[in-house]
Amino acid sequence: MGEPRMVEVRRKIIKENDLVARRLRDFYRQAGVEVISLVSSPGSGKTTLLERLLADFGRQCRVAALVGDLATENDAARLARTAVPVKQITTGTVCHLDATMVERALQGWRLAELDYLFIENVGNLVCPSSFDLGEDLRLVLVSTTEGEDKPLKYPTIFNTADVAVITKLDLAAAIDCNVEELIRNVDSVRPGMPIVSLSARTGQGVEDLKKLLTARHRAGAAARVI
Ligand SMILES: Nc1nc2c(ncn2[C@@H]2O[C@H](COP(=O)(O)OP(=O)(O)O)[C@@H](O)[C@H]2O)c(=O)[nH]1
Ligand SMILES: [Mg+2]
């Protein structure tokens, strides 16, 4: 396939995805559910953070999760221990979730009975940035163990997310990560982007993220009432 043809096919796929994402966004809004997705490279700590968030939020409100991976149901099994509804989407060879996969996975779910739906994307810092899932908020995670320069190398994923989450803060000293530099690099790629630094292992900083998410949810609910 020649390059112009590849570009054309890709553009068509993304356009179709945007139509489904728009439908999903309306669906989420009507149901009054806040949808939060997580993107990062493999191993940055998406599932570990979700284990905490689902357990904590699950005590106060109605929460569910979809998790994407190329293969295995491992993450769904980990998250199911939190006792909230969880469904795994296995994508086979596809390196990202798309809106159609999410729409299909949600069939039969009563979204109006949920306050929050979390979606863990396939671990990848490139492809998920092109695929809108209709979510209200996209978190991009980058761990202290990945190197301070990752925001500079993968700017698009930061530019298509709403909040940056620096993970594995407990490992920063051991790995000699300069967290200030990592924060500066996120800010240089996306000035003003909210940044939360945390460790899902120790719990340090997790409250800050929870506060940010609940404040947004309250603001969204108020806007819906008005
Ligand atoms: N020390 C430390 N390890 C973490 C933290 N978060 C995740 N991990 C570990 O990093 C590895 C990958 O985490 P996982 O949540 O599966 O990443 P995912 O692929 O992004 O979902 C696992 O061994 C986790 O236990 C953290 O905050 N601190
Ligand atoms: Mg995972």
PDB file of C-alpha atoms and ligand atoms in Angstrom, residues 40-49 51 75 78 120 141 167-171 198-202, ligand 1:
ATOM      1  CA  SER A  40       0.656   5.380  29.449  1.00  0.00           C
ATOM      2  CA  SER A  41       3.403   3.071  28.302  1.00  0.00           C
ATOM      3  CA  PRO A  42       3.173  -0.548  29.518  1.00  0.00           C
ATOM      4  CA  GLY A  43       4.093  -0.901  33.175  1.00  0.00           C
ATOM      5  CA  SER A  44       3.734   2.746  34.246  1.00  0.00           C
ATOM      6  CA  GLY A  45       1.276   1.739  36.941  1.00  0.00           C
ATOM      7  CA  LYS A  46      -2.214   2.164  35.442  1.00  0.00           C
ATOM      8  CA  THR A  47      -3.669  -0.988  36.973  1.00  0.00           C
ATOM      9  CA  THR A  48      -1.954  -0.405  40.329  1.00  0.00           C
ATOM     10  CA  LEU A  49      -3.365   3.113  40.517  1.00  0.00           C
ATOM     11  CA  GLU A  51      -6.688  -0.822  42.179  1.00  0.00           C
ATOM     12  CA  ASP A  75      -5.702  -6.764  34.768  1.00  0.00           C
ATOM     13  CA  ARG A  78      -6.568  -7.801  39.563  1.00  0.00           C
ATOM     14  CA  GLU A 120      -7.508   1.613  31.203  1.00  0.00           C
ATOM     15  CA  LEU A 141       0.720   8.471  33.365  1.00  0.00           C
ATOM     16  CA  THR A 167       3.782   7.627  39.136  1.00  0.00           C
ATOM     17  CA  LYS A 168       6.179   5.519  41.239  1.00  0.00           C
ATOM     18  CA  LEU A 169       7.334   8.506  43.275  1.00  0.00           C
ATOM     19  CA  ASP A 170       8.667   6.028  45.864  1.00  0.00           C
ATOM     20  CA  LEU A 171      11.241   4.829  43.296  1.00  0.00           C
ATOM     21  CA  LEU A 198       2.059  10.060  43.412  1.00  0.00           C
ATOM     22  CA  SER A 199       2.966   6.566  44.430  1.00  0.00           C
ATOM     23  CA  ALA A 200       0.181   4.027  44.144  1.00  0.00           C
ATOM     24  CA  ARG A 201       2.423   1.731  46.219  1.00  0.00           C
ATOM     25  CA  THR A 202       2.743   3.964  49.297  1.00  0.00           C
TER      26      THR A 202
HETATM   27  N1  LIG B   1       7.383   0.761  43.582  1.00  0.00           N
HETATM   28  C1  LIG B   1       6.271   0.961  42.888  1.00  0.00           C
HETATM   29  N2  LIG B   1       5.888   0.046  41.991  1.00  0.00           N
HETATM   30  C2  LIG B   1       4.745   0.284  41.299  1.00  0.00           C
HETATM   31  C3  LIG B   1       3.942   1.434  41.509  1.00  0.00           C
HETATM   32  N3  LIG B   1       2.895   1.381  40.664  1.00  0.00           N
HETATM   33  C4  LIG B   1       3.029   0.231  39.978  1.00  0.00           C
HETATM   34  N4  LIG B   1       4.136  -0.432  40.344  1.00  0.00           N
HETATM   35  C5  LIG B   1       4.645  -1.720  39.825  1.00  0.00           C
HETATM   36  O1  LIG B   1       4.940  -1.557  38.442  1.00  0.00           O
HETATM   37  C6  LIG B   1       4.596  -2.739  37.723  1.00  0.00           C
HETATM   38  C7  LIG B   1       3.618  -2.409  36.603  1.00  0.00           C
HETATM   39  O2  LIG B   1       2.430  -1.884  37.173  1.00  0.00           O
HETATM   40  P1  LIG B   1       1.008  -2.018  36.494  1.00  0.00           P
HETATM   41  O3  LIG B   1       0.042  -1.333  37.388  1.00  0.00           O
HETATM   42  O4  LIG B   1       0.732  -3.424  36.093  1.00  0.00           O
HETATM   43  O5  LIG B   1       1.252  -1.126  35.176  1.00  0.00           O
HETATM   44  P2  LIG B   1       0.334  -0.968  33.851  1.00  0.00           P
HETATM   45  O6  LIG B   1       0.933  -1.871  32.825  1.00  0.00           O
HETATM   46  O7  LIG B   1       0.496   0.488  33.463  1.00  0.00           O
HETATM   47  O8  LIG B   1      -1.065  -1.310  34.215  1.00  0.00           O
HETATM   48  C8  LIG B   1       4.010  -3.703  38.750  1.00  0.00           C
HETATM   49  O9  LIG B   1       5.057  -4.564  39.160  1.00  0.00           O
HETATM   50  C9  LIG B   1       3.581  -2.800  39.882  1.00  0.00           C
HETATM   51  O10 LIG B   1       3.590  -3.443  41.138  1.00  0.00           O
HETATM   52  C10 LIG B   1       4.378   2.383  42.494  1.00  0.00           C
HETATM   53  O11 LIG B   1       3.757   3.410  42.754  1.00  0.00           O
HETATM   54  N5  LIG B   1       5.543   2.092  43.141  1.00  0.00           N
END
